[in-house]
Coordinates of C-alpha atoms in Angstrom, one line a residue:
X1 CA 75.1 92.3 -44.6
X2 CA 72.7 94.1 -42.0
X3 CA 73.0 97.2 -40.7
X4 CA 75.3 99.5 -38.3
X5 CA 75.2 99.9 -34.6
X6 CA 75.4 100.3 -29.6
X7 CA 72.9 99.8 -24.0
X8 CA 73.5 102.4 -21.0
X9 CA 74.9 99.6 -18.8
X10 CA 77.7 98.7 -21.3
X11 CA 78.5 102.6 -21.2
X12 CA 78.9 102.9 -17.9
X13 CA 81.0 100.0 -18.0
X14 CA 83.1 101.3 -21.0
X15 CA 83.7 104.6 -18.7
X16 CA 84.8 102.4 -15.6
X17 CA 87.3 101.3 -17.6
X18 CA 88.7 104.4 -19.0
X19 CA 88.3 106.0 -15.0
X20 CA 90.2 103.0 -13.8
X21 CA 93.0 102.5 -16.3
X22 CA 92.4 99.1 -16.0
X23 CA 92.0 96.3 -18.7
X24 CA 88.3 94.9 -18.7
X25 CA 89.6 92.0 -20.9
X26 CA 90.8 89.9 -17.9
X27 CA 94.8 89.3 -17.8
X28 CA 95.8 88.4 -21.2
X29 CA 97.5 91.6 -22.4
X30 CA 99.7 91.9 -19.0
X31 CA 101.5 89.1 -20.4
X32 CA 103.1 91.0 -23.1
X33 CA 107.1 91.1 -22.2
X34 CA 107.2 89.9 -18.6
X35 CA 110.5 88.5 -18.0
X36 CA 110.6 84.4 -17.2
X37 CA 113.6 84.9 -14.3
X38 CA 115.7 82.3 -16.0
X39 CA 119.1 82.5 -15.4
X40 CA 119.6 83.1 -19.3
X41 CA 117.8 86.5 -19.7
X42 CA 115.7 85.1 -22.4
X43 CA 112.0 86.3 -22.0
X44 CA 108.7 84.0 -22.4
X45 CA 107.3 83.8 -25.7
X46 CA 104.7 86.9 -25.6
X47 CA 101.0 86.8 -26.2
X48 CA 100.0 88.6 -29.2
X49 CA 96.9 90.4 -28.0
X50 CA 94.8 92.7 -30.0
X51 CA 91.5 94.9 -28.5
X52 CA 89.4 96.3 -30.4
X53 CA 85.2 97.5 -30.0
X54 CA 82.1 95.9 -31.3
X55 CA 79.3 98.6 -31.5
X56 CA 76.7 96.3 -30.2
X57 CA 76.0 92.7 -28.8
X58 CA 75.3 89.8 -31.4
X59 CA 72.2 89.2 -32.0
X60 CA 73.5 85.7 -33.0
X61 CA 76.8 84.1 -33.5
X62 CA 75.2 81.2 -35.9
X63 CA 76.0 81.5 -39.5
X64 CA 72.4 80.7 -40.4
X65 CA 70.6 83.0 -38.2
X66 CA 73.2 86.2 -38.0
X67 CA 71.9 89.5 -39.7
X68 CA 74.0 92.3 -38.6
X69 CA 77.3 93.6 -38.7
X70 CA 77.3 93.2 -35.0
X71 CA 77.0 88.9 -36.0
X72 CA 79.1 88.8 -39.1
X73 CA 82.6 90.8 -38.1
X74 CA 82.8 87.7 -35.0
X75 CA 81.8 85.2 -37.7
X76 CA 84.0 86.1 -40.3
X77 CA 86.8 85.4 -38.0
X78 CA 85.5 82.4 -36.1
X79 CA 84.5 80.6 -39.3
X80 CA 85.4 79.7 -43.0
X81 CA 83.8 78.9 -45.8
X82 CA 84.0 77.0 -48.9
X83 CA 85.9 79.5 -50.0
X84 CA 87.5 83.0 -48.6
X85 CA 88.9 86.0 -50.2
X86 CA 92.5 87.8 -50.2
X87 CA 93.0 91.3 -48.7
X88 CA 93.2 92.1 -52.3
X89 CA 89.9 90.7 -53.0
X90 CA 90.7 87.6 -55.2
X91 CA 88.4 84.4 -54.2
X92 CA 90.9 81.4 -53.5
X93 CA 90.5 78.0 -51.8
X94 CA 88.5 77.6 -48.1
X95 CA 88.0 74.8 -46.7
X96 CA 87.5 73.3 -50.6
X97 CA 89.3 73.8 -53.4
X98 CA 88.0 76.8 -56.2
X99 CA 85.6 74.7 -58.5
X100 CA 84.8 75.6 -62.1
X101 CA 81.5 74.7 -63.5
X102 CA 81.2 74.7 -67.3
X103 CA 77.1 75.8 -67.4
X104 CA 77.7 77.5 -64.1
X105 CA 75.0 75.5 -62.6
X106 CA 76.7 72.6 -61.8
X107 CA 79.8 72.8 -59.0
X108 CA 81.3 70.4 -56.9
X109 CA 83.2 71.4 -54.2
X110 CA 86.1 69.1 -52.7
X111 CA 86.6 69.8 -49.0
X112 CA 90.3 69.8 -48.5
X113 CA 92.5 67.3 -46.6
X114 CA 92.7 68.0 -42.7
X115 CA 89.9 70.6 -42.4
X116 CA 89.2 70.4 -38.5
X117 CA 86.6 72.0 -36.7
X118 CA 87.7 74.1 -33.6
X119 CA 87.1 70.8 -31.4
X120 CA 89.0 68.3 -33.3
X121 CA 86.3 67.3 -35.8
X122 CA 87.0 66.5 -39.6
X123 CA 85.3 69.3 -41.2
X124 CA 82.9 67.1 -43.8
X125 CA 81.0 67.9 -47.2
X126 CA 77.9 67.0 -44.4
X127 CA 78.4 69.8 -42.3
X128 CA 78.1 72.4 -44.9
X129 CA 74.6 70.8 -46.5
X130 CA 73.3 70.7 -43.3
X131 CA 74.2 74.0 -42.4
X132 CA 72.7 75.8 -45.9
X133 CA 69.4 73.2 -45.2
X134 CA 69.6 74.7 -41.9
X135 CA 69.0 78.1 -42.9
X136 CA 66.7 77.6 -45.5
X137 CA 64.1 75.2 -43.0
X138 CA 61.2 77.6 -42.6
X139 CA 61.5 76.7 -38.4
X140 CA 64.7 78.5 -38.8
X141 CA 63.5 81.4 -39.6
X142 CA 66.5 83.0 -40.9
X143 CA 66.6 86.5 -42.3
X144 CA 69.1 85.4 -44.7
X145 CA 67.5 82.6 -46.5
X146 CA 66.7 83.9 -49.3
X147 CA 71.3 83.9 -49.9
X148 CA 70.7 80.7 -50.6
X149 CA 67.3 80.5 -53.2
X150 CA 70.0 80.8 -55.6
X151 CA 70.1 77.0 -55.0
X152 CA 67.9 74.8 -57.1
X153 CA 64.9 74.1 -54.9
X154 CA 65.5 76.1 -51.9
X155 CA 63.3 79.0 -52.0
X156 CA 60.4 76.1 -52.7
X157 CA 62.1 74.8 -49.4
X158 CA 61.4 77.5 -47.3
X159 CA 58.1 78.6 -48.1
X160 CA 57.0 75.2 -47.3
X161 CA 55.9 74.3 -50.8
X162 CA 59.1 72.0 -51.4
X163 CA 61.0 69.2 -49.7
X164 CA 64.7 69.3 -48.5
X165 CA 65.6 66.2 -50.6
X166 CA 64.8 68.8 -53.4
X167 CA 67.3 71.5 -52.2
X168 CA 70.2 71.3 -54.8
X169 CA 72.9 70.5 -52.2
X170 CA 74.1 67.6 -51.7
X171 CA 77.1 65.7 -49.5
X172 CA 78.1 62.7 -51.6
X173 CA 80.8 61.5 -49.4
X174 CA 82.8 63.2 -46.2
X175 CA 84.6 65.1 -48.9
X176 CA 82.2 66.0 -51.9
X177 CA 79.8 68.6 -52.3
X178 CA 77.6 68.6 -55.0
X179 CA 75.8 71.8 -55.8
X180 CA 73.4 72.9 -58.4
X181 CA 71.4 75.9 -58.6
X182 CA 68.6 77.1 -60.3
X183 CA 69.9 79.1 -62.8
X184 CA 73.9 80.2 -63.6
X185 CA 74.5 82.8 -61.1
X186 CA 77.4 85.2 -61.7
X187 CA 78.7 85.8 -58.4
X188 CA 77.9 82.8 -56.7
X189 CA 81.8 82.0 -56.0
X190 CA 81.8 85.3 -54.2
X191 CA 78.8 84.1 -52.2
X192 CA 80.4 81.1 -51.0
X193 CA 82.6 83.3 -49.0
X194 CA 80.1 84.7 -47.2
X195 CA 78.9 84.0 -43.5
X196 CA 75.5 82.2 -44.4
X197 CA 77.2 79.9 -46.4
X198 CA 79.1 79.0 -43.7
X199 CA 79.5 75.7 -42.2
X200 CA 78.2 73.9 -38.9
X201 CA 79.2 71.1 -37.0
X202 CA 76.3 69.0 -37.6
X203 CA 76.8 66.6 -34.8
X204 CA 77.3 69.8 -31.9
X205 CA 74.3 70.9 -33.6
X206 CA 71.8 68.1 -33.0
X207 CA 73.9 67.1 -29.6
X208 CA 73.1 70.8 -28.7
X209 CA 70.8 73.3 -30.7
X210 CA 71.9 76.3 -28.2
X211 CA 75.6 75.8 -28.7
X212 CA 76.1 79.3 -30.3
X213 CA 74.7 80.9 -27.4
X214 CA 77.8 80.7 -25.2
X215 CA 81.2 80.5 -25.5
X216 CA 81.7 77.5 -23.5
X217 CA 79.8 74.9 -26.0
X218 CA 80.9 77.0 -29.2
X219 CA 82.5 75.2 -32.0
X220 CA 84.1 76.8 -35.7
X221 CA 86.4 76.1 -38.2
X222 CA 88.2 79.7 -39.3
X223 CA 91.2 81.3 -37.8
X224 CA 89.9 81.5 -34.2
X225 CA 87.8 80.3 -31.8
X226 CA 85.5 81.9 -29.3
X227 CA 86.8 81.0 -26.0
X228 CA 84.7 83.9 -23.9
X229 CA 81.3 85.7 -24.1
X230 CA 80.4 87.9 -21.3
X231 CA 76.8 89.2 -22.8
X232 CA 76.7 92.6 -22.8
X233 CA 79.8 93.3 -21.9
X234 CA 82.8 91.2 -23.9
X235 CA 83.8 88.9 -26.3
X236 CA 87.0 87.1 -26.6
X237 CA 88.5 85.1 -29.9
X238 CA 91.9 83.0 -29.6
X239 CA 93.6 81.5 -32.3
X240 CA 92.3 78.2 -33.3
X241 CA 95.4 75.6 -33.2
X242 CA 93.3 73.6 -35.5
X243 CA 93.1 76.3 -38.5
X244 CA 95.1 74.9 -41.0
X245 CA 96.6 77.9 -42.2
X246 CA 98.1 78.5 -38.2
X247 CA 100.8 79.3 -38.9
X248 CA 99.8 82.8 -40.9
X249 CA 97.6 83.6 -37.9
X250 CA 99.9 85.7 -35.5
X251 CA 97.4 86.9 -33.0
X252 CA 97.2 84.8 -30.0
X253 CA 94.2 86.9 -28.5
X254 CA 91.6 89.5 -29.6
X255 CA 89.1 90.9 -27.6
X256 CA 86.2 92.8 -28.3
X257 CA 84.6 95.1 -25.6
X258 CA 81.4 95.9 -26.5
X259 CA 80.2 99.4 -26.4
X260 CA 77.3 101.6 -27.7
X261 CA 79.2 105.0 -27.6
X262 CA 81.8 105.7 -30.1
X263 CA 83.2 108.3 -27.7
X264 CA 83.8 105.4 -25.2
X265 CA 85.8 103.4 -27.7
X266 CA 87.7 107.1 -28.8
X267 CA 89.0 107.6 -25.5
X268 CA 89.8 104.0 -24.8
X269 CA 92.1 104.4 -27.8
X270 CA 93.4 107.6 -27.1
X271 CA 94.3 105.7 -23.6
X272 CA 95.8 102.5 -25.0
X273 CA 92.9 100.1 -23.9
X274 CA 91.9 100.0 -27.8
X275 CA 94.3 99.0 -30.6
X276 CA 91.5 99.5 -33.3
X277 CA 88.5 101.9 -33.3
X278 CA 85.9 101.4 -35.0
X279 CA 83.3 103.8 -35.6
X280 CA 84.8 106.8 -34.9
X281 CA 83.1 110.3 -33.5
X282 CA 82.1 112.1 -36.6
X283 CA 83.5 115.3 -35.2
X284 CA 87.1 113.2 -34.8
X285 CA 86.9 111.5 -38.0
X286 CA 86.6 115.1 -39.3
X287 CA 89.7 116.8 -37.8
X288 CA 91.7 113.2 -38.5
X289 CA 90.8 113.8 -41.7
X290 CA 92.6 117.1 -42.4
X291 CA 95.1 115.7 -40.3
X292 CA 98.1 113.8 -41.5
X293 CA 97.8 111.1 -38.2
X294 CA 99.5 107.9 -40.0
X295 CA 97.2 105.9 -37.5
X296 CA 93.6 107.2 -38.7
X297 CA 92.5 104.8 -42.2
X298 CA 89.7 105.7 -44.5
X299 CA 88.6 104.1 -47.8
X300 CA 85.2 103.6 -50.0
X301 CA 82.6 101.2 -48.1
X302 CA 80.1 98.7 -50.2
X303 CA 77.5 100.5 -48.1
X304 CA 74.8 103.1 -48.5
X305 CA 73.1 104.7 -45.0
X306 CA 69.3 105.4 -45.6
X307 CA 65.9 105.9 -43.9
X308 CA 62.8 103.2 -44.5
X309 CA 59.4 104.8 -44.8
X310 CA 57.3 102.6 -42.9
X311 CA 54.7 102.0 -46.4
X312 CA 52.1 100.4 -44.2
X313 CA 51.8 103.3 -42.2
X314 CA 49.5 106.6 -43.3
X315 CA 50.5 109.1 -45.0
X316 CA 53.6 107.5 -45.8
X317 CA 51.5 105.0 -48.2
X318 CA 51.7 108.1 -50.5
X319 CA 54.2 108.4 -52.8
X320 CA 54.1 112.2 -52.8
X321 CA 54.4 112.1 -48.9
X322 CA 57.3 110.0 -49.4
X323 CA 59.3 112.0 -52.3
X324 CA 58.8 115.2 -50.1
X325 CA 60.4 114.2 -47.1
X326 CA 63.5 112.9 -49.7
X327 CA 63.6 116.4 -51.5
X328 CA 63.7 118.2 -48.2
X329 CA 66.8 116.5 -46.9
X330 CA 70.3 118.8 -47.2
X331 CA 72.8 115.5 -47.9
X332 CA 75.8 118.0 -48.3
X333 CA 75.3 119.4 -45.2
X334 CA 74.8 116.3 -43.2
X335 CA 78.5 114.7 -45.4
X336 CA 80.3 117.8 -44.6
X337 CA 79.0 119.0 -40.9
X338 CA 77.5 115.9 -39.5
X339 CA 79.0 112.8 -40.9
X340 CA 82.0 114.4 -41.4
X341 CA 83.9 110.9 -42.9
X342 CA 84.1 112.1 -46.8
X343 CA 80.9 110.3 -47.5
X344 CA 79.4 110.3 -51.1
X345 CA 75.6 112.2 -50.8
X346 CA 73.3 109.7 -52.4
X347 CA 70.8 109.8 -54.7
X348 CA 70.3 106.1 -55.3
X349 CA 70.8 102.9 -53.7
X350 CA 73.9 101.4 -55.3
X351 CA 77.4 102.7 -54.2
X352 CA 80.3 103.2 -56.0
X353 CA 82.9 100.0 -56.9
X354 CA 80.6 97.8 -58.4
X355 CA 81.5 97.2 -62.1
X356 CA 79.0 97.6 -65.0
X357 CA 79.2 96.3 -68.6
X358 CA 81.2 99.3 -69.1
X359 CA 82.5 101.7 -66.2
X360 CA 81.3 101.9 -62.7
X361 CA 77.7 100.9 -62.2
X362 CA 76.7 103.5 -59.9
X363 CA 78.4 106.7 -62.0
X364 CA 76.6 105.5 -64.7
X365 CA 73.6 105.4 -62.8
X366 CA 73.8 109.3 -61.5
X367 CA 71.6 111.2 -59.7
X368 CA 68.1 110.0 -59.9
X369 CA 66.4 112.8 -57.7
X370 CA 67.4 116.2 -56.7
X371 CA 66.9 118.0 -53.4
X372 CA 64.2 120.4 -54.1
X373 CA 62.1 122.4 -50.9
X374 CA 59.7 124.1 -53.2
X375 CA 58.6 121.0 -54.7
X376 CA 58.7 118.9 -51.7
X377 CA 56.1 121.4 -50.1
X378 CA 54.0 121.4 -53.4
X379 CA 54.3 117.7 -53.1
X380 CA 53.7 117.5 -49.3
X381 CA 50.2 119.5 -50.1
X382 CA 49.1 117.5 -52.6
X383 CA 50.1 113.7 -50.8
X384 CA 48.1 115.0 -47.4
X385 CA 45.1 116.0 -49.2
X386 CA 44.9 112.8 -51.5
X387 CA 45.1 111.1 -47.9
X388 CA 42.0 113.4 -46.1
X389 CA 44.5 115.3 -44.4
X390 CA 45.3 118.7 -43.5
X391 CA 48.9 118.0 -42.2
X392 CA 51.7 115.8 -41.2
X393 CA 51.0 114.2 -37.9
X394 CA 54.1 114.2 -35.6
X395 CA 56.1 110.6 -36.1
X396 CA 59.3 109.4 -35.0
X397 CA 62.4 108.5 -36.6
X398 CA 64.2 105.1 -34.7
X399 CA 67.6 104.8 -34.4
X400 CA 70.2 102.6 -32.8
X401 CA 72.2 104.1 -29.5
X402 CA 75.0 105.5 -31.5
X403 CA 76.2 109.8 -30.8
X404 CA 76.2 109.3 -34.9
X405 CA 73.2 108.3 -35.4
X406 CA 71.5 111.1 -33.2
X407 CA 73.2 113.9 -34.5
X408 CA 72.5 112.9 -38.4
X409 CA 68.6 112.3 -36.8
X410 CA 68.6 115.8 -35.2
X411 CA 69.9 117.3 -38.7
X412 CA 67.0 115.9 -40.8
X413 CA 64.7 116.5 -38.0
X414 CA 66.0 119.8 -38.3
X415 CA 65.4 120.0 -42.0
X416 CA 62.1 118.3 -41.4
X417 CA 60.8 121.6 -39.2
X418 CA 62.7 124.0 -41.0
X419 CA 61.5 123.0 -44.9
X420 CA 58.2 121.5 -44.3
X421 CA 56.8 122.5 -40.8
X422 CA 56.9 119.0 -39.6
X423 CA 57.0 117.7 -35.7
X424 CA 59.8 115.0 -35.5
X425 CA 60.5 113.0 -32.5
X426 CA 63.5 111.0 -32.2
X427 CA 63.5 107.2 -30.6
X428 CA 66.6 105.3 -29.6
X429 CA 67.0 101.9 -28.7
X430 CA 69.6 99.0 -29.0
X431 CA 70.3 97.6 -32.4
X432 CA 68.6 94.5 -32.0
X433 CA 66.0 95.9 -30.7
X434 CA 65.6 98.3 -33.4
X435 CA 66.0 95.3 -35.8
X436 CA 63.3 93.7 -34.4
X437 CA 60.6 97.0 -34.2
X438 CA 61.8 97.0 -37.9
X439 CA 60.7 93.3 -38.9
X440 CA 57.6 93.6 -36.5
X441 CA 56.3 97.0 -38.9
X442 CA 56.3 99.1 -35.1
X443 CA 57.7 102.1 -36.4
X444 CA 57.3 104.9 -39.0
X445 CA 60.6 106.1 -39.7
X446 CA 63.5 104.3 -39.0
X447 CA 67.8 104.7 -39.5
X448 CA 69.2 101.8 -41.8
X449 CA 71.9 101.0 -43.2
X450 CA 73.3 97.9 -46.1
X451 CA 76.4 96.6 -46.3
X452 CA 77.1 94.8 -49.9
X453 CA 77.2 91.0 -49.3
X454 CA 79.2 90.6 -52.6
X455 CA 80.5 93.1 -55.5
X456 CA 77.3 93.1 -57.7
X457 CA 74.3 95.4 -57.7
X458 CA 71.9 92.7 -57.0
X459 CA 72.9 92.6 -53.5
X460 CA 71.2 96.0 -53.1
X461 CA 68.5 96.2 -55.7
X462 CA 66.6 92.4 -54.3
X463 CA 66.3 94.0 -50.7
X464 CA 62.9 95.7 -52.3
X465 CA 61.6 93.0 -53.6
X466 CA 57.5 92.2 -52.1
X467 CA 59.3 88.9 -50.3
X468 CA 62.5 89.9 -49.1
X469 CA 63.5 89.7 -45.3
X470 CA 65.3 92.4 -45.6
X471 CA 61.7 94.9 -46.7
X472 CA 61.5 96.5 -43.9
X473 CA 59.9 99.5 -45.6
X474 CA 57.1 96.9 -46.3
X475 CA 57.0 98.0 -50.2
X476 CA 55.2 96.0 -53.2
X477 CA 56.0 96.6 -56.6
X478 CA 55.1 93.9 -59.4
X479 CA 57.3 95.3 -61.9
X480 CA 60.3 96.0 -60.0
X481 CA 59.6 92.1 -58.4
X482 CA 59.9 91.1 -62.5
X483 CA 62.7 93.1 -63.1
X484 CA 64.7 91.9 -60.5
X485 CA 63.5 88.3 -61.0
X486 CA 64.5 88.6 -65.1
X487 CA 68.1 89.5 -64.0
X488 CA 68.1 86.5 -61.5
X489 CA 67.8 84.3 -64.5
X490 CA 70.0 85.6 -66.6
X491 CA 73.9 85.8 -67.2
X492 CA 73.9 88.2 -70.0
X493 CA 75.5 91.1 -68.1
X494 CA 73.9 93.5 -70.4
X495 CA 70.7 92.2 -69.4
X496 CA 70.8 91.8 -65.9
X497 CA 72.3 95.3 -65.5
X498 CA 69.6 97.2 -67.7
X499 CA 67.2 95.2 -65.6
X500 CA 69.2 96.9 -62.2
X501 CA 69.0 100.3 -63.8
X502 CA 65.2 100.0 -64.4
X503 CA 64.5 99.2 -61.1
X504 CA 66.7 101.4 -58.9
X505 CA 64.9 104.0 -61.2
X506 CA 61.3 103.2 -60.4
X507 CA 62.6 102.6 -56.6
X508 CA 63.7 105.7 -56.2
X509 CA 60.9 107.3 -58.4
X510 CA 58.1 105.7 -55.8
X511 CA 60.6 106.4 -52.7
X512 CA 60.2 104.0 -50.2
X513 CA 63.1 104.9 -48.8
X514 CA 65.5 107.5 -48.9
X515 CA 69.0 107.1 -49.4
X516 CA 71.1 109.6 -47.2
X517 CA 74.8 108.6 -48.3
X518 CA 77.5 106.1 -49.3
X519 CA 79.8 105.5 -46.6
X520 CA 83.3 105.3 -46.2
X521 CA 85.2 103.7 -43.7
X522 CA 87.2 105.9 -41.1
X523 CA 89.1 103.9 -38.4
X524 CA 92.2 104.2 -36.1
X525 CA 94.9 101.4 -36.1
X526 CA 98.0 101.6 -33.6
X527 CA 101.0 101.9 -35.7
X528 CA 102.3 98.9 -33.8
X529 CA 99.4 96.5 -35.2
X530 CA 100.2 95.7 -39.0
X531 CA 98.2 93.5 -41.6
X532 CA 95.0 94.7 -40.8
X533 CA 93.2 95.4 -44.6
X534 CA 90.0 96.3 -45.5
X535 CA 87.5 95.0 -48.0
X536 CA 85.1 97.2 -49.6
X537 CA 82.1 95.2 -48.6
X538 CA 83.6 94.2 -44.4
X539 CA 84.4 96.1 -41.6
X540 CA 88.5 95.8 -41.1
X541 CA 89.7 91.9 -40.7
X542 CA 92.2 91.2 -38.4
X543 CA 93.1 87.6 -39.5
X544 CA 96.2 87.9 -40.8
X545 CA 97.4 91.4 -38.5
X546 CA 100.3 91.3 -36.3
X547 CA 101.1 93.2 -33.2
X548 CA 104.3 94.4 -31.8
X549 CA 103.8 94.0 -28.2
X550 CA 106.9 95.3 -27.5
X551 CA 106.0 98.6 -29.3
X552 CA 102.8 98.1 -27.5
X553 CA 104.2 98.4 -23.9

């Protein structure tokens, strides 16, 4: 799952509000506990209204073309898949029922009985072939194709070197999906629960191709429905009277103001405009921290927050170049005076609570680099010289508008001066944008971050691979492509984890990009909003929370 987030003009909006005291979600939450003037004393039933920030503005609410966390926390609201998970993490029946497949190739899915889409449509075995085809077609260009090459015939499919007939998906009636992938996949249930294996409505789709793009023509089958988009600004979900769990959903309304400035969203909370904050000020996640504040939450995140090395780009084709600007970096000091949320300093790619054969995959992994100033400048030296040159040229370091962000840039670029004698410059821009610089190669240094799009390694270790998306670093190495490839095609766990080790070893051995931390995931929650939980691999879900609007007022 892409990346972490927030533009001026939704800053100064998010400071009207707070100036104001007034709601910028429209009239919804004044309904709480108005009294109906009945002769009884009874009050109206009350609107269950929940507000909460979204760092930045989708870059798209489809489920074939989203990338970002700024896409998926909306989608994994608005939609369901084949399956969905518990807050306790267990994979149970989505719109189908839980399959077992004997070679683990082989799966059909049966979409259950009265699976409605948010317009009234049956929900069909149709719409969910044509939305994984969808993806995959090379005109789609989605970032996230390659979820799906675990399919039998699908990465042939989108190079353009294979048909869709041969694209092992297939509806045999409105309520049978057959499925067959290339080769046993391990964690493919766990996939099916994830955005781009989502649905679409196939007939809004061909009726309308731009239907995601407002909230007016938007159609999806989860918990709620998107009934207002104002770009830049808002977004508003309501619950979907044709879920069919409804009657779990409490929430009548959520709304998300969007907002580039954590500080923003930390005083709209403070001021009651904000039920749920998320990200926090990393000088406030710090004091919450020592504090005992029953509304501040923090747990492990499936996430690591690390810096590509544009390996296009001179000097940082060298290796030694790359290794020295790694072993100059103080991680303990950015954890424990920047960051400030009891991040993990990293020295790999994997986080922590993803099981191994034995134990926990990223403990036995350990350190594979230590922080080392003399021998970054020895290395520094000796990479500049093999490149013809005498020193670092000044560069850059891109980042999305987030006060985080800046101040963990400003700290390397700090350590950067201080340890090597290098001129850093610092670029901000909006998260899609910066997405986009990335994927275009128009940068040298740039802030990243990956979210785990299921609980196995292989969700970090194939984002290196010479034809992944998701290279932005723009690094090519055959072996590490074979190693990876072997554990695809494998399910002998021993196997496909050796495979892992080897390659996050010669990853970080060549350094193409540079692991800062893994994160963890500090938010506030009103004590009057309950059932909120938090996966290791998502941002908080909402789906089954209640709020206590009297408690509210």
């Amino acid at each position: 799952m892409k990346r972490n987030k927030f533009s001026f003009f939704a800053l100064v909006i998010g400071l009207m509000v707070v100036i104001s005291g007034c709601n910028s979600f429209g009239e919804t939450e004044k309904t709480s506990t108005k009294d109906s003037g009945k002769s009884d004393g009874k009050k109206e039933a009350v609107e269950k209204v929940l507000n909460l920030n979204n760092s930045s503005e989708p870059g798209s609410l489809h489920p074939g073309t989203a990338e970002g966390t700024h896409d998926s926390w909306i989608l994994e609201h608005a939609f369901e898949g084949l399956t969905k998970k518990t807050p306790e993490g267990e994979i149970v029946d989505g719109m189908a029922s839980v399959p077992t497949s004997e070679d683990g190739i082989n799966w059909i899915f049966k979409i259950k009985e009265g699976m409605k889409w948010s317009n009234g449509d049956p929900v069909t075995a149709h719409d969910f072939e044509f939305a994984w085809k969808y993806a995959l077609a090379p005109e789609t260009a989605s970032e996230y194709a390659y979820q799906l090459f675990y399919l039998e015939g699908a990465e042939a499919y989108n190079a353009g070197t294979g048909t869709v007939d041969q694209v092992g998906v297939k509806a045999k009636d409105d309520t049978t999906l057959e499925v067959k992938l290339a080769q046993a996949t391990p964690y493919f249930l766990d996939l099916t629960s994830f955005y781009t294996y989502y649905p679409v409505n196939k007939k809004v789709q061909e009726e309308n191709p731009k239907w995601f793009t407002e909230a007016t023509s938007y159609v999806s089958n989860g918990p709620f429905k998107l009934t207002e988009w104002k770009h830049k600004e808002s977004v508003k979900l309501e619950k979907n009277e044709n879920y069919y769990d409804k009657d779990k959903i409490n929430l009548d309304v959520v709304n998300f103001v969007i907002l580039e400035d954590e500080n923003t969203a930390w005083q709209m909370y403070q001021s009651g405009e904000l039920d749920l904050a998320y990200p926090l000020p990393q000088d406030v996640q710090g004091q919450l921290a020592q504090s005992n504040n029953k509304e501040f939450h923090n747990g492990p995140d499936l996430a690591v927050y690390y810096y590509n090395l544009n390996n296009d780009v001179k000097p940082f084709n060298n290796i030694k170049v790359r290794k020295a600007l790694s072993l100059a970096i103080d991680r303990k000091t950015i954890t424990e005076n920047v960051a400030q949320g009891g991040q993990q300093s990293a020295y790999s790619v994997v986080p922590p609570g993803i099981p191994d054969v034995n134990g926990d995959y990223q403990e036995n992994t350990g350190n594979l680099f230590t922080e080392d100033v003399e021998e970054a400048k020895k290395l520094l030296a000796e990479g500049l010289a093999e490149e013809g040159m005498d020193k670092l040229p000044e560069f850059s370091i891109l980042y999305n508008t987030l006060a985080g962000h800046q101040k963990i840039a400003e700290a390397v670029q700090e350590m950067w001066r201080k340890n090597l004698g290098v001129t850093v410059t610092l670029e901000n821009t909006e998260f899609q944008v910066k997405l986009d610089r990335e994927k275009a190669g128009k940068y040298q240094v740039s802030r990243a971050g990956w979210v785990g799009d299921y609980v196995d390694p292989m969700t970090f270790m194939d984002l290196w691979t010479s034809d992944n998306s998701h290279n932005d670093a723009n690094w090519k190495n055959a072996e590490y492509d074979q190693l990876i490839k072997e554990a695809k095609q494998t399910m002998d766990q021993q196997v496909r984890m050796d495979n892992m080790h080897k390659a996050e070893k010669l990853l970080m051995a060549e350094m193409p990009i540079i692991p800062i931390y893994f994160y963890t995931k500090p938010h506030m929650v009103k004590e009057y909003v309950t059932g909120v939980y938090t996966p290791i691999n998502r941002y908080p879900q909402f789906i089954y929370a209640d709020v206590d609007m009297d408690a509210k007022e």
